[in-house]
Tab-separated table of C-alpha atoms and ligand atoms in Angstrom:
chain	number	residue	atom	x	y	z
A	6	UNK	CA	0.000	-0.002	0.004
A	7	UNK	CA	2.823	2.297	0.930
A	8	UNK	CA	4.826	1.134	-2.013
A	9	UNK	CA	1.949	1.959	-4.344
A	10	UNK	CA	1.608	5.486	-2.989
A	11	UNK	CA	5.307	5.915	-3.395
A	12	UNK	CA	5.085	4.706	-7.000
A	13	UNK	CA	2.407	7.260	-7.768
A	14	UNK	CA	4.365	10.083	-6.245
A	15	UNK	CA	7.355	8.915	-8.159
A	16	UNK	CA	5.457	8.812	-11.445
A	17	UNK	CA	4.044	12.270	-10.893
A	18	UNK	CA	7.511	13.488	-9.985
A	19	UNK	CA	9.134	12.019	-13.084
A	20	UNK	CA	6.350	13.421	-15.282
A	21	UNK	CA	6.968	16.864	-13.855
A	22	UNK	CA	10.716	16.465	-14.305
A	23	UNK	CA	10.211	15.365	-17.902
A	24	UNK	CA	8.225	18.516	-18.590
A	25	UNK	CA	10.943	20.696	-17.078
A	26	UNK	CA	13.599	18.896	-19.094
A	27	UNK	CA	11.530	19.100	-22.277
A	28	UNK	CA	10.992	22.803	-21.838
A	29	UNK	CA	14.700	23.289	-21.215
A	30	UNK	CA	15.623	21.326	-24.337
A	31	UNK	CA	13.050	23.306	-26.349
A	32	UNK	CA	14.354	26.608	-25.088
A	33	UNK	CA	17.912	25.536	-25.803
A	34	UNK	CA	16.996	24.605	-29.406
A	35	UNK	CA	15.124	27.885	-29.824
A	36	UNK	CA	18.177	29.747	-28.570
A	37	UNK	CA	20.352	28.237	-31.282
A	38	UNK	CA	18.094	29.802	-33.907
A	39	UNK	CA	17.388	33.001	-32.003
A	40	UNK	CA	20.739	34.588	-32.746
A	41	UNK	CA	20.301	34.199	-36.536
A	42	UNK	CA	16.714	35.365	-36.278
A	43	UNK	CA	17.682	38.524	-34.412
A	44	UNK	CA	15.438	37.751	-31.450
A	45	UNK	CA	17.908	39.087	-28.896
A	46	UNK	CA	18.171	42.764	-28.194
A	47	UNK	CA	19.867	45.012	-25.690
A	48	UNK	CA	18.500	47.430	-23.163
A	49	UNK	CA	20.691	49.984	-21.442
A	50	UNK	CA	20.561	51.179	-17.864
A	51	UNK	CA	22.179	54.566	-17.350
A	52	UNK	CA	24.670	55.086	-14.516
A	53	UNK	CA	25.095	58.369	-12.695
A	54	UNK	CA	27.699	60.256	-10.722
A	55	UNK	CA	26.231	60.670	-7.248
A	56	UNK	CA	28.043	63.951	-6.648
A	57	UNK	CA	27.116	65.739	-9.886
A	58	UNK	CA	23.998	63.782	-10.853
A	59	UNK	CA	25.409	63.527	-14.356
A	60	UNK	CA	25.069	60.396	-16.456
A	61	UNK	CA	28.510	58.802	-16.759
A	62	UNK	CA	27.864	55.456	-18.395
A	63	UNK	CA	25.427	52.663	-19.074
A	64	UNK	CA	25.151	48.917	-18.637
A	65	UNK	CA	24.054	46.723	-21.559
A	66	UNK	CA	21.505	44.068	-20.535
A	67	UNK	CA	20.334	41.365	-22.925
A	68	UNK	CA	16.690	40.410	-23.521
A	69	UNK	CA	15.112	37.736	-25.680
A	70	UNK	CA	12.013	38.429	-27.693
A	71	UNK	CA	10.834	34.811	-27.909
A	72	UNK	CA	8.329	34.204	-30.740
A	73	UNK	CA	6.003	32.074	-28.528
A	74	UNK	CA	6.952	32.808	-24.942
A	75	UNK	CA	7.178	36.557	-25.298
A	76	UNK	CA	9.776	38.777	-23.694
A	77	UNK	CA	12.238	36.750	-21.579
A	78	UNK	CA	14.516	38.329	-18.953
A	79	UNK	CA	18.142	37.153	-18.827
A	80	UNK	CA	17.624	35.098	-15.662
A	81	UNK	CA	15.377	32.785	-17.714
A	82	UNK	CA	17.928	32.000	-20.423
A	83	UNK	CA	21.456	33.044	-19.404
A	84	UNK	CA	21.914	30.039	-17.051
A	85	UNK	CA	20.768	27.742	-19.878
A	86	UNK	CA	23.090	29.460	-22.330
A	87	UNK	CA	25.913	28.993	-19.804
A	88	UNK	CA	25.207	25.247	-19.553
A	89	UNK	CA	24.922	24.664	-23.293
A	90	UNK	CA	27.894	26.851	-24.252
A	91	UNK	CA	25.650	29.121	-26.343
A	92	UNK	CA	26.649	31.943	-24.016
A	93	UNK	CA	29.891	32.266	-25.992
A	94	UNK	CA	28.339	33.324	-29.337
A	95	UNK	CA	25.551	35.182	-27.483
A	96	UNK	CA	28.091	37.000	-25.299
A	97	UNK	CA	30.074	38.001	-28.381
A	98	UNK	CA	26.931	39.329	-30.016
A	99	UNK	CA	26.168	41.374	-26.866
A	100	UNK	CA	29.698	42.756	-26.733
A	101	UNK	CA	29.764	43.702	-30.397
A	102	UNK	CA	26.282	45.207	-30.381
A	103	UNK	CA	26.982	47.283	-27.253
A	104	UNK	CA	30.242	48.566	-28.791
A	105	UNK	CA	28.434	49.396	-32.074
A	106	UNK	CA	25.729	51.342	-30.233
A	107	UNK	CA	28.291	53.255	-28.214
A	108	UNK	CA	30.324	54.093	-31.315
A	109	UNK	CA	27.204	55.221	-33.191
A	110	UNK	CA	26.243	57.549	-30.337
A	111	UNK	CA	29.710	59.061	-30.388
A	112	UNK	CA	29.495	59.589	-34.140
A	113	UNK	CA	26.100	61.217	-33.629
A	114	UNK	CA	27.857	63.787	-31.461
A	115	UNK	CA	26.806	62.800	-27.970
A	116	UNK	CA	29.326	63.189	-25.175
A	117	UNK	CA	31.309	59.920	-25.021
A	118	UNK	CA	30.474	57.626	-22.099
A	119	UNK	CA	31.561	54.133	-21.114
A	120	UNK	CA	29.411	51.065	-21.811
A	121	UNK	CA	29.532	48.114	-19.394
A	122	UNK	CA	29.041	44.555	-20.611
A	123	UNK	CA	28.502	41.479	-18.423
A	124	UNK	CA	30.886	38.590	-19.010
A	125	UNK	CA	29.965	35.006	-18.242
A	126	UNK	CA	32.256	32.396	-16.745
A	127	UNK	CA	32.563	30.514	-20.049
A	128	UNK	CA	33.652	33.653	-21.833
A	129	UNK	CA	36.100	34.516	-19.073
A	130	UNK	CA	37.698	31.058	-19.377
A	131	UNK	CA	38.439	31.488	-23.096
A	132	UNK	CA	42.179	31.658	-23.701
A	133	UNK	CA	41.665	34.086	-26.624
A	134	UNK	CA	39.121	36.381	-24.967
A	135	UNK	CA	41.392	39.453	-25.048
A	136	UNK	CA	42.062	38.894	-28.755
A	137	UNK	CA	38.349	38.656	-29.412
A	138	UNK	CA	37.642	41.858	-27.463
A	139	UNK	CA	40.480	43.610	-29.276
A	140	UNK	CA	39.153	42.459	-32.676
A	141	UNK	CA	35.647	43.736	-31.874
A	142	UNK	CA	36.945	47.120	-30.680
A	143	UNK	CA	39.029	47.516	-33.835
A	144	UNK	CA	36.231	46.378	-36.165
A	145	UNK	CA	33.757	48.764	-34.536
A	146	UNK	CA	36.297	51.559	-34.130
A	147	UNK	CA	35.513	52.121	-30.451
A	148	UNK	CA	38.314	53.375	-28.214
A	149	UNK	CA	38.997	50.822	-25.464
A	150	UNK	CA	38.521	53.363	-22.664
A	151	UNK	CA	34.799	53.428	-23.495
A	152	UNK	CA	34.330	49.744	-22.674
A	153	UNK	CA	34.042	48.161	-19.234
A	154	UNK	CA	33.675	44.421	-18.659
A	155	UNK	CA	31.867	43.145	-15.571
A	156	UNK	CA	33.009	39.916	-13.973
A	157	UNK	CA	31.814	38.297	-10.743
A	158	UNK	CA	33.769	37.208	-7.696
A	159	UNK	CA	33.374	33.536	-8.627
A	160	UNK	CA	35.552	34.186	-11.708
A	161	UNK	CA	38.477	35.200	-9.479
A	162	UNK	CA	38.526	31.845	-7.712
A	163	UNK	CA	41.516	30.553	-9.648
A	164	UNK	CA	43.599	33.648	-9.002
A	165	UNK	CA	46.499	32.754	-11.358
A	166	UNK	CA	44.223	32.238	-14.354
A	167	UNK	CA	42.172	35.334	-13.489
A	168	UNK	CA	45.346	37.399	-13.203
A	169	UNK	CA	46.555	36.326	-16.651
A	170	UNK	CA	43.194	36.937	-18.246
A	171	UNK	CA	42.689	40.329	-16.593
A	172	UNK	CA	46.201	41.486	-17.423
A	173	UNK	CA	45.578	40.667	-21.089
A	174	UNK	CA	42.292	42.580	-20.993
A	175	UNK	CA	43.793	45.548	-19.125
A	176	UNK	CA	46.588	45.803	-21.712
A	177	UNK	CA	43.875	46.709	-24.230
A	178	UNK	CA	42.978	49.727	-22.117
A	179	UNK	CA	39.463	48.637	-21.101
A	180	UNK	CA	38.035	48.828	-17.571
A	181	UNK	CA	37.146	45.895	-15.322
A	182	UNK	CA	34.531	45.839	-12.585
A	183	UNK	CA	33.391	43.275	-10.052
A	184	UNK	CA	29.627	42.856	-10.340
A	185	UNK	CA	27.311	41.789	-7.492
A	186	UNK	CA	30.149	42.522	-5.072
A	187	UNK	CA	29.705	40.967	-1.651
A	188	UNK	CA	27.554	38.027	-2.680
A	189	UNK	CA	30.303	35.628	-3.798
A	190	UNK	CA	32.059	33.059	-1.708
A	191	UNK	CA	35.528	34.212	-2.658
A	192	UNK	CA	38.062	35.641	-0.250
A	193	UNK	CA	39.088	39.290	-0.434
A	194	UNK	CA	42.578	38.190	-1.331
A	195	UNK	CA	42.088	38.835	-5.033
A	196	UNK	CA	41.330	42.526	-4.462
A	197	UNK	CA	44.958	43.343	-3.774
A	198	UNK	CA	46.439	41.372	-6.648
A	199	UNK	CA	44.028	41.684	-9.561
A	200	UNK	CA	43.952	44.739	-11.877
A	201	UNK	CA	40.357	45.790	-11.337
A	202	UNK	CA	38.916	49.302	-11.495
A	203	UNK	CA	35.531	49.158	-9.827
A	204	UNK	CA	33.320	47.380	-7.314
A	205	UNK	CA	29.593	47.241	-7.911
A	206	UNK	CA	27.835	46.794	-4.586
A	207	UNK	CA	25.147	44.154	-5.010
A	208	UNK	CA	21.635	45.490	-4.829
A	209	UNK	CA	20.671	43.067	-2.052
A	210	UNK	CA	22.708	45.272	0.339
A	211	UNK	CA	21.382	48.551	-1.047
A	212	UNK	CA	17.775	47.366	-0.842
A	213	UNK	CA	17.436	47.530	2.933
A	214	UNK	CA	20.188	49.997	3.651
A	215	UNK	CA	17.717	52.327	5.457
A	216	UNK	CA	16.066	49.513	7.434
A	217	UNK	CA	18.805	47.114	8.322
A	218	UNK	CA	21.861	48.356	10.244
A	219	UNK	CA	23.870	45.373	9.050
A	220	UNK	CA	23.260	46.242	5.408
A	221	UNK	CA	24.188	49.858	6.124
A	222	UNK	CA	27.413	48.681	7.772
A	223	UNK	CA	28.236	46.446	4.802
A	224	UNK	CA	27.628	49.190	2.217
A	225	UNK	CA	29.652	51.649	4.277
A	226	UNK	CA	32.499	49.185	4.694
A	227	UNK	CA	32.623	48.240	1.001
A	228	UNK	CA	32.680	51.927	0.049
A	229	UNK	CA	35.453	52.738	2.501
A	230	UNK	CA	37.460	49.735	1.382
A	231	UNK	CA	37.042	50.748	-2.277
A	232	UNK	CA	38.386	54.220	-1.465
A	233	UNK	CA	41.410	52.784	0.338
A	234	UNK	CA	42.103	50.418	-2.561
A	235	UNK	CA	41.682	53.320	-5.000
A	236	UNK	CA	38.797	51.598	-6.738
A	237	UNK	CA	35.683	53.235	-8.065
A	238	UNK	CA	32.471	52.109	-6.418
A	239	UNK	CA	28.986	51.878	-7.895
A	240	UNK	CA	25.801	51.094	-5.959
A	241	UNK	CA	23.353	48.839	-7.808
A	242	UNK	CA	19.600	48.902	-7.301
A	243	UNK	CA	19.185	52.457	-5.999
A	244	UNK	CA	15.412	52.875	-5.714
A	245	UNK	CA	14.787	55.716	-3.275
A	246	UNK	CA	15.960	59.247	-2.449
A	247	UNK	CA	16.827	58.045	1.064
A	248	UNK	CA	19.148	55.383	-0.286
A	249	UNK	CA	20.704	57.964	-2.604
A	250	UNK	CA	21.354	60.367	0.299
A	251	UNK	CA	22.899	57.583	2.363
A	252	UNK	CA	25.169	56.572	-0.516
A	253	UNK	CA	26.198	60.179	-1.167
A	254	UNK	CA	27.065	60.479	2.526
A	255	UNK	CA	29.354	57.465	2.138
A	256	UNK	CA	31.034	59.108	-0.869
A	257	UNK	CA	29.943	56.280	-3.110
A	258	UNK	CA	30.961	57.420	-6.600
A	259	UNK	CA	28.210	56.191	-8.855
A	260	UNK	CA	24.715	54.716	-8.804
A	261	UNK	CA	22.429	52.699	-10.989
A	262	UNK	CA	18.817	51.830	-10.232
A	263	UNK	CA	15.120	52.403	-10.763
A	264	UNK	CA	15.331	55.803	-8.991
A	265	UNK	CA	17.263	57.068	-12.009
A	266	UNK	CA	15.913	54.723	-14.677
A	267	UNK	CA	15.013	51.147	-15.471
A	268	UNK	CA	16.937	49.560	-18.334
A	269	UNK	CA	15.554	51.078	-21.552
A	270	UNK	CA	15.802	50.347	-25.288
A	271	UNK	CA	18.654	52.024	-27.173
A	272	UNK	CA	16.471	54.689	-28.773
A	273	UNK	CA	15.076	55.678	-25.347
A	274	UNK	CA	18.553	55.903	-23.851
A	275	UNK	CA	19.364	58.243	-26.715
A	276	UNK	CA	16.256	60.448	-26.468
A	277	UNK	CA	15.927	60.552	-22.676
A	278	UNK	CA	19.507	60.509	-21.470
A	279	UNK	CA	22.272	60.949	-24.066
A	280	UNK	CA	20.515	63.916	-25.654
A	281	UNK	CA	20.519	65.701	-22.286
A	282	UNK	CA	24.299	65.413	-21.897
A	283	UNK	CA	26.368	68.301	-23.175
A	284	UNK	CA	27.780	67.219	-26.543
B	913	C2E	P1	23.402	42.499	-13.247
B	913	C2E	O1	24.555	42.494	-14.171
B	913	C2E	O2	23.705	42.638	-11.795
B	913	C2E	O3	22.435	43.630	-13.778
B	913	C2E	C1	21.616	44.411	-12.959
B	913	C2E	C2	20.232	43.846	-12.847
B	913	C2E	O4	19.517	44.536	-11.835
B	913	C2E	C3	19.375	44.013	-14.118
B	913	C2E	O5	18.472	42.930	-14.239
B	913	C2E	C4	18.626	45.285	-13.808
B	913	C2E	O6	17.410	45.418	-14.539
B	913	C2E	C5	18.336	45.098	-12.353
B	913	C2E	N1	18.126	46.372	-11.671
B	913	C2E	C6	18.750	47.550	-11.884
B	913	C2E	N2	18.323	48.516	-11.044
B	913	C2E	C7	17.383	47.927	-10.248
B	913	C2E	C8	16.573	48.406	-9.166
B	913	C2E	O7	16.623	49.575	-8.773
B	913	C2E	N3	15.736	47.513	-8.588
B	913	C2E	C9	15.663	46.203	-9.002
B	913	C2E	N4	14.808	45.407	-8.374
B	913	C2E	N5	16.410	45.731	-10.017
B	913	C2E	C10	17.276	46.572	-10.626
B	913	C2E	P2	18.318	42.082	-15.555
B	913	C2E	O8	18.402	42.967	-16.759
B	913	C2E	O9	17.099	41.227	-15.410
B	913	C2E	O10	19.613	41.164	-15.553
B	913	C2E	C11	19.821	40.191	-14.589
B	913	C2E	C12	21.201	39.591	-14.684
B	913	C2E	O11	21.352	38.861	-15.898
B	913	C2E	C13	22.304	40.639	-14.721
B	913	C2E	O12	22.564	41.121	-13.418
B	913	C2E	C14	23.445	39.801	-15.279
B	913	C2E	O13	24.035	39.026	-14.284
B	913	C2E	C15	22.711	38.907	-16.253
B	913	C2E	N6	22.867	39.462	-17.614
B	913	C2E	C16	22.179	40.429	-18.249
B	913	C2E	N7	22.656	40.645	-19.495
B	913	C2E	C17	23.712	39.805	-19.643
B	913	C2E	C18	24.627	39.545	-20.714
B	913	C2E	O14	24.614	40.179	-21.791
B	913	C2E	N8	25.574	38.577	-20.499
B	913	C2E	C19	25.641	37.889	-19.318
B	913	C2E	N9	26.591	36.942	-19.182
B	913	C2E	N10	24.804	38.111	-18.301
B	913	C2E	C20	23.849	39.057	-18.450
B	914	MG	MG1	26.129	43.670	-14.381
B	915	MG	MG1	25.464	39.891	-12.529
B	916	MG	MG1	24.857	43.157	-10.440
């Protein structure tokens, strides 16, 4: 009797698992075609100097306009792309497209700003990554100082490999930032030896900075540490005036978040933000 119940639960479980797997396989197959079919597009979230309030850069964030499932956020396909290896061609498309947009805006006469692009672990592990980045910059004609690559703490785990990779990238003249800072399991050891330019404080700490003394302490400590290490520091997920005032008080350099703007399509970044910068 017990065994039978168990069997039924097991059957239901495997049916459910099958559906999940099927949907994953489907999505993965769709993704292979999506690049050719131009179903991916980029949105940009502007970044601001907290002292002057001026826009100083933007982060490129990928979206997928799926023909049947509709608009998919990156969290629903980036992990899958990571697993299947499709993140490599997708990541290259993102990098090239972001550089092309930035170059076009410069040619249109807007004040030059830096574009940040997220790198995935698979991309970061490529031995020829710096050559690929260099080739894209040259092809597009974008000066390297207008590109920043975002890596996460987990990518610094093998410090020797990370050092080699980052040195090759830094030689190009681009900037490197640590995204989601504070959420990784890595030690702080890498901060003194790796050539990085910026820490991006994860938005989970910024979220409750006015409510939770521990979060306030963490944000304050990260900011102070960044200053001592001569790194730039950006707060992610700034949603309220109160958070902004707190961050300004900590001398946090830059901010990104819904208070300023959600990520927006390229033409909106142009009409709402770039056009308001002095050219
Ligand atoms: P991320 O790199 O940390 O990007 C910031 C995320 O926080 C974005 O989510 C952005 O929309 C969201 N965000 C910004 N300000 C606020 C705020 O004030 N409140 C809240 N609640 N959220 C805010 P998005 O676009 O859904 O991207 C999620 C993650 O997907 C990114 O986190 C990044 O890790 C990954 N991702 C996005 N585009 C790419 C890409 O081209 N390549 C790779 N490898 N990963 C990407
Ligand atoms: Mg990022
Ligand atoms: Mg991230
Ligand atoms: Mg982040």
